[in-house]
Amino acid sequence: MQHVRAHVLICAGTGCTASGAAKVEAALREELAKKGLDKEIMVVETGCHGFCEMGPLVIVYPEGTFYVRVQPEDVPELVESHLYKGRIVQRLLYKEPVTHESIPNYNELSFYKKQMRMVLANCGHINPEIIEEYIAVGGYEALGKALTTMTPEQVVDEMKKSGLRGRGGGGFPTGMKWDFTRKAAGDKKYVVCNADEGDPGAFMDRSVLEGDPHRVIEGMAVCGYAIGADEGYIYVRAEYPLAIKRLRIAIKQAEDLGLLGENIFGSGFNFRLKIKEGAGAFVCGEETALLASIEGKRGMPRPRPPFPAISGLWGKPTNINNVETFANVPQIITKGADWYAGIGTEKSKGTKVFALTGRINHTGLAEVPMGITMREIIFDIGGGIPGGKKFKAVQIGGPSGGCLPTELLDLPIDYDSLIQAGAMMGSGGLVVMDETTCMVDLAKFFLTFTQAESCGKCTPCREGTKRMLEILTRITEGEGKETDIALLESMAKNIKTSALCGLGQTAPNPVLSTLRYFRDEYEAHIKEKRCPAGACAKLAGYQITDACKGCGLCTKTCPVAAISGEIKSRHAIDQSVCIKCGACMTKCPFKAIIKG
Amino acid sequence: MKTVEDLKRMREQFQSQTKLRHAGGIQIIVGMGTCGIAAGAREVMSAILDEIAKRKLQDVTVRQTGCIGMCEKEVLVDVVRPDEPRITYGKVTPAAVSKIIGEHVVNGRIVEELVVGKISQ
Ligand SMILES: Cc1cc2nc3c(=O)[nH]c(=O)nc-3n(C[C@H](O)[C@H](O)[C@H](O)COP(=O)(O)O)c2cc1C
Ligand code: SF4
Ligand code: SF4
Ligand code: SF4
Ligand code: FES
Ligand code: FES
């Protein structure tokens, strides 16, 4: 066997595949063969690094050089210069948005420096389609340890001690849930992995399944042992074909090696896994709807109790956890609960993966310890707001969550602090907004989503969200009434307390939290028929600010004579006359006219 | 796979597959500047890779570097063992590779007659 001196890692996640990674890989293999380097250099397809916006990503080891936006045309130079002569191709390196510095090494990127990649440790660094690569970095040791040195009770205790809480949204203590299911009466039990991932903007579960599927499988198997289940289901939305493909390969490989199946590690424990593809309705992520969907029924929630731990799949005790929750399990078993509990805050342990989207320089996935502040996530890791714009708020927890304004940027983030601030961890989707985002419009956006996804089973959610949406729509169109804010608030409270499932119970959250922090914006829409962010098309107006020097240029420019004012004093626009042509704004030499 | 020992053996067997992606181990660095290549650096590199494969060495990474200003001494090969000075060998030929690897890389005995530089780290 030839000694392999270099590894070229090509990201084959969904993001990089979309930007052409497969063509780059083909070009690379061809070029290496042409130069006779194909035996000494190994090309490795990996999963997502969470930096998809910069894809296709290529990393060259042993140096660890990080190349971004690599195109097939770049490949000959990459091979000749770096792989043949050992010279880094400067122009393909990542440049920091603020300092414009070229960063050659993965670990030195500001995007990765403040992260603590535990769940994502292997994503982007191993080939997810080769089980040996997972085993080489310590894979399946947790399962081996649990099955051969621990009793199921000890596994449950370890999980309890670790303080891990469910990453699917609610933050329920995982060890406690396992304990309920373990103690539930019945011989037949199930383990279910929730990979429905319905939040708009969230893609952490997909990345874990694509980049490190064995970690989830191992976590589920440990759970099966702990609760006494011999069968598990992974419920994945059909829109995730790559995740499904990698899972199928991973399950097959694990079966072939005897890591799934009968008598695993000679312990007498049997465990099998099946994949169930979901149609991708948001409500199917709710656990009771999800279980109904696996059973082949319509994905509709049912009242709880009974909880799935007592009566789940086909009426049997069922432990359901999120992808990221299961992905945390192997390291807790191998490194111990005490180690894990040392990371994070008093009541929220470990790390959380966040998906950064919206008005932020580095969109992507960031895994950080609990207790980090939003400022660190958005400015240190996310690189701040593009285009010199000002930060306004961040929506956390998707349509079930709420927003945090500038004043809360230094709040240490964990499950409880977010609830107190009127938001929610949710799945960890972060949508960053700058000064040009209208908060009423934002609330409308999320409510439109939940409204469309409501399954229609109960009235408060079905009808209530529709009414709230109508009110929000009329406010953004300048038709809002003085009583609308109070009406929104009382409807929100009613829906929250009377809806059947979490979808309805949380649907009003974006409205309540924007009302809490940006009430003045609602009032400006209603009373002054003005959108301060200048985002609502029907309300967009022009305003003259204090910067006005009274030069009079705008008066001459306005085609409908909407501007008046004494020379050398501040001018004003008569909004009832203004036709919003914007001519005055471009003319003003002092930038005194703004949209909003 | 029947036991935890099987898993451990498998882990060890496949570790080299990913080890390269983590820092550490012994480094062999070949000068691949213009005159290095002209003097036969590529052939030396191939000989090094063959020798490592033949001896089934683990934990050795082979890297390249550009011109370091000693062009008349090419082909240049550096060997860095962890916590030891960086040794630069000059006028290395494919024939000399086996000796450098056998003596220095494997056994830590520097091949003095080929040394052209030492850098303590
Ligand atoms: C409308 C709705 C959608 C949900 N979507 C998801 C989802 O996509 N993924 C998920 O893991 N949990 C989702 N949940 C939460 C699940 O019901 C359940 O609490 C979770 O899967 C439990 O796993 P955990 O304890 O590991 O968090 C959703 C809940 C509601 C009410
Ligand atoms: S709250 Fe909404 S989604 Fe949930 S059961 Fe009722 S109608 Fe369906
Ligand atoms: S052009 Fe600008 S500075 Fe001059 S009067 Fe109009 S708003 Fe004021
Ligand atoms: S936007 Fe057009 S119509 Fe309105 S004040 Fe300016 S120039 Fe006049
Ligand atoms: S898919 Fe390549 S970094 Fe996400
Ligand atoms: S090219 Fe090798 S030292 Fe100059």
Short mmCIF file of N, CA and C in Angstrom, two decimals, chain A residues 1-7 9 37 40 42 44 61-63 82-87 125-126 132-133 135-136 138-141 148 257 265-266, chain B residues 1-4 7 10-11 14-18 20-22 32-34 37 42 45-46 49-50 52-53 57 60-67:
data_model
loop_
_atom_site.label_atom_id
_atom_site.label_comp_id
_atom_site.label_asym_id
_atom_site.label_seq_id
_atom_site.Cartn_x
_atom_site.Cartn_y
_atom_site.Cartn_z
N MET A 1 0.85 -1.21 0.00
CA MET A 1 0.00 0.00 0.00
C MET A 1 0.87 1.25 0.00
N GLN A 2 0.53 2.19 -0.82
CA GLN A 2 1.29 3.44 -0.92
C GLN A 2 1.03 4.31 0.31
N HIS A 3 2.09 5.02 0.76
CA HIS A 3 1.89 5.95 1.86
C HIS A 3 1.17 7.20 1.37
N VAL A 4 0.09 7.54 2.04
CA VAL A 4 -0.68 8.73 1.65
C VAL A 4 -0.13 9.93 2.40
N ARG A 5 0.34 10.94 1.65
CA ARG A 5 0.98 12.05 2.33
C ARG A 5 0.07 13.24 2.53
N ALA A 6 -1.04 13.29 1.79
CA ALA A 6 -1.93 14.45 1.95
C ALA A 6 -3.37 14.01 1.78
N HIS A 7 -4.26 14.68 2.51
CA HIS A 7 -5.69 14.46 2.35
C HIS A 7 -6.30 15.76 1.83
N LEU A 9 -9.82 17.35 1.60
CA LEU A 9 -11.20 17.18 2.03
C LEU A 9 -12.09 18.10 1.22
N LEU A 37 -0.31 11.82 -9.03
CA LEU A 37 -0.31 12.04 -7.58
C LEU A 37 -1.46 11.33 -6.90
N GLU A 40 -0.69 8.99 -3.80
CA GLU A 40 -0.14 9.54 -2.56
C GLU A 40 -1.03 10.61 -1.95
N MET A 42 -5.04 11.54 -0.97
CA MET A 42 -6.37 10.97 -0.87
C MET A 42 -7.42 12.08 -0.91
N VAL A 44 -11.14 13.11 0.04
CA VAL A 44 -12.15 12.67 1.01
C VAL A 44 -13.39 13.56 0.92
N TYR A 61 -4.82 18.75 4.07
CA TYR A 61 -4.00 18.31 5.19
C TYR A 61 -2.75 17.64 4.65
N PRO A 62 -1.61 17.67 5.38
CA PRO A 62 -1.42 17.97 6.80
C PRO A 62 -1.42 19.45 7.17
N GLU A 63 -1.35 20.35 6.21
CA GLU A 63 -1.24 21.75 6.59
C GLU A 63 -2.51 22.29 7.23
N HIS A 82 -0.07 23.90 -4.69
CA HIS A 82 -0.08 23.40 -3.32
C HIS A 82 0.33 21.93 -3.22
N LEU A 83 -0.33 21.10 -4.00
CA LEU A 83 -0.12 19.67 -3.78
C LEU A 83 1.19 19.17 -4.37
N TYR A 84 1.67 19.84 -5.41
CA TYR A 84 2.95 19.41 -5.99
C TYR A 84 4.11 20.14 -5.33
N LYS A 85 3.99 21.48 -5.23
CA LYS A 85 5.14 22.25 -4.74
C LYS A 85 5.01 22.71 -3.29
N GLY A 86 3.85 22.52 -2.71
CA GLY A 86 3.71 22.91 -1.31
C GLY A 86 3.51 24.39 -1.09
N ARG A 87 3.04 25.09 -2.12
CA ARG A 87 2.82 26.53 -1.94
C ARG A 87 1.34 26.85 -1.90
N HIS A 125 -14.87 16.71 8.83
CA HIS A 125 -13.53 16.16 9.05
C HIS A 125 -13.41 14.67 8.80
N ILE A 126 -14.55 14.01 8.71
CA ILE A 126 -14.48 12.59 8.34
C ILE A 126 -15.41 12.35 7.17
N GLU A 132 -15.42 3.23 9.01
CA GLU A 132 -14.08 3.12 9.59
C GLU A 132 -13.55 4.49 10.01
N GLU A 133 -13.92 5.54 9.27
CA GLU A 133 -13.42 6.87 9.66
C GLU A 133 -14.04 7.30 10.98
N ILE A 135 -15.05 5.17 13.32
CA ILE A 135 -14.43 4.31 14.33
C ILE A 135 -13.02 4.82 14.66
N ALA A 136 -12.31 5.29 13.65
CA ALA A 136 -10.94 5.77 13.85
C ALA A 136 -10.88 6.96 14.81
N GLY A 138 -12.84 7.27 17.36
CA GLY A 138 -13.43 6.87 18.64
C GLY A 138 -14.89 6.48 18.58
N GLY A 139 -15.40 6.32 17.36
CA GLY A 139 -16.80 5.98 17.21
C GLY A 139 -17.16 4.62 17.77
N TYR A 140 -18.35 4.50 18.27
CA TYR A 140 -18.95 3.29 18.86
C TYR A 140 -18.28 2.83 20.14
N GLU A 141 -17.34 3.65 20.67
CA GLU A 141 -16.77 3.31 21.97
C GLU A 141 -17.78 3.50 23.09
N THR A 148 -21.03 -3.10 27.80
CA THR A 148 -20.19 -4.09 28.48
C THR A 148 -19.79 -3.69 29.89
N LEU A 257 -21.14 -4.62 10.39
CA LEU A 257 -20.11 -4.82 11.40
C LEU A 257 -20.67 -5.38 12.69
N PHE A 265 -21.92 -6.59 20.60
CA PHE A 265 -20.75 -6.76 21.49
C PHE A 265 -20.92 -7.96 22.43
N GLY A 266 -21.65 -8.94 21.95
CA GLY A 266 -21.84 -10.14 22.76
C GLY A 266 -22.58 -9.90 24.07
N MET B 1 -17.84 -8.00 13.98
CA MET B 1 -17.29 -7.50 15.24
C MET B 1 -18.05 -8.10 16.42
N LYS B 2 -17.29 -8.76 17.29
CA LYS B 2 -17.97 -9.49 18.36
C LYS B 2 -17.76 -8.83 19.73
N THR B 3 -16.59 -8.21 19.90
CA THR B 3 -16.28 -7.70 21.23
C THR B 3 -15.74 -6.27 21.15
N VAL B 4 -15.61 -5.67 22.34
CA VAL B 4 -15.07 -4.32 22.42
C VAL B 4 -13.60 -4.32 21.97
N LEU B 7 -13.37 -3.81 18.36
CA LEU B 7 -13.55 -2.40 18.02
C LEU B 7 -12.24 -1.65 18.21
N MET B 10 -9.84 -2.41 15.50
CA MET B 10 -10.26 -1.74 14.27
C MET B 10 -9.92 -0.26 14.32
N ARG B 11 -10.11 0.32 15.49
CA ARG B 11 -9.79 1.73 15.64
C ARG B 11 -8.31 1.97 15.35
N PHE B 14 -7.42 1.74 11.67
CA PHE B 14 -7.88 2.79 10.75
C PHE B 14 -7.50 4.20 11.18
N GLN B 15 -6.81 4.27 12.33
CA GLN B 15 -6.45 5.59 12.81
C GLN B 15 -5.60 6.36 11.82
N SER B 16 -4.70 5.64 11.14
CA SER B 16 -3.81 6.34 10.21
C SER B 16 -4.62 7.00 9.10
N GLN B 17 -5.82 6.48 8.90
CA GLN B 17 -6.66 7.05 7.85
C GLN B 17 -7.06 8.50 8.15
N THR B 18 -7.18 8.83 9.44
CA THR B 18 -7.58 10.20 9.76
C THR B 18 -6.50 10.96 10.53
N LEU B 20 -3.60 12.01 9.87
CA LEU B 20 -2.98 13.10 9.12
C LEU B 20 -3.69 14.43 9.33
N ARG B 21 -4.98 14.34 9.71
CA ARG B 21 -5.76 15.56 9.86
C ARG B 21 -5.58 16.18 11.23
N HIS B 22 -4.75 15.57 12.08
CA HIS B 22 -4.47 16.15 13.39
C HIS B 22 -2.97 16.38 13.49
N MET B 32 10.60 21.87 -2.32
CA MET B 32 10.06 21.75 -3.67
C MET B 32 10.09 23.09 -4.39
N GLY B 33 11.15 23.87 -4.14
CA GLY B 33 11.33 25.11 -4.91
C GLY B 33 11.75 24.75 -6.34
N THR B 34 11.88 25.78 -7.16
CA THR B 34 12.18 25.55 -8.57
C THR B 34 13.46 24.74 -8.75
N ILE B 37 13.11 21.11 -7.48
CA ILE B 37 12.48 20.21 -8.44
C ILE B 37 13.47 19.84 -9.55
N ARG B 42 11.30 15.74 -6.71
CA ARG B 42 10.14 14.88 -6.90
C ARG B 42 10.50 13.40 -6.74
N MET B 45 11.02 12.73 -3.13
CA MET B 45 9.72 12.63 -2.47
C MET B 45 9.10 11.24 -2.68
N SER B 46 9.14 10.77 -3.92
CA SER B 46 8.56 9.44 -4.19
C SER B 46 9.30 8.36 -3.41
N LEU B 49 8.11 8.40 0.16
CA LEU B 49 6.79 7.78 0.33
C LEU B 49 6.89 6.26 0.24
N ASP B 50 7.72 5.77 -0.71
CA ASP B 50 7.89 4.32 -0.85
C ASP B 50 8.50 3.72 0.41
N ILE B 52 8.45 4.86 3.46
CA ILE B 52 7.51 4.88 4.59
C ILE B 52 6.52 3.73 4.45
N ALA B 53 6.06 3.53 3.19
CA ALA B 53 5.09 2.46 2.96
C ALA B 53 5.74 1.11 3.25
N LEU B 57 5.44 2.75 8.37
CA LEU B 57 5.58 3.72 9.46
C LEU B 57 4.26 4.44 9.70
N VAL B 60 4.00 9.55 10.62
CA VAL B 60 4.98 10.37 9.91
C VAL B 60 4.22 11.18 8.86
N THR B 61 4.40 12.51 8.86
CA THR B 61 3.78 13.28 7.79
C THR B 61 4.84 13.84 6.87
N VAL B 62 4.54 13.83 5.60
CA VAL B 62 5.46 14.34 4.60
C VAL B 62 4.89 15.63 4.04
N ARG B 63 5.66 16.71 4.12
CA ARG B 63 5.17 17.99 3.62
C ARG B 63 6.20 18.55 2.65
N GLN B 64 5.80 19.65 2.00
CA GLN B 64 6.76 20.29 1.11
C GLN B 64 6.98 21.72 1.56
N THR B 65 8.09 22.29 1.11
CA THR B 65 8.28 23.70 1.36
C THR B 65 8.90 24.32 0.11
N GLY B 66 8.91 25.64 0.05
CA GLY B 66 9.48 26.33 -1.11
C GLY B 66 10.95 26.61 -0.90
N CYS B 67 11.49 27.57 -1.65
CA CYS B 67 12.91 27.92 -1.61
C CYS B 67 13.30 28.46 -0.24
#
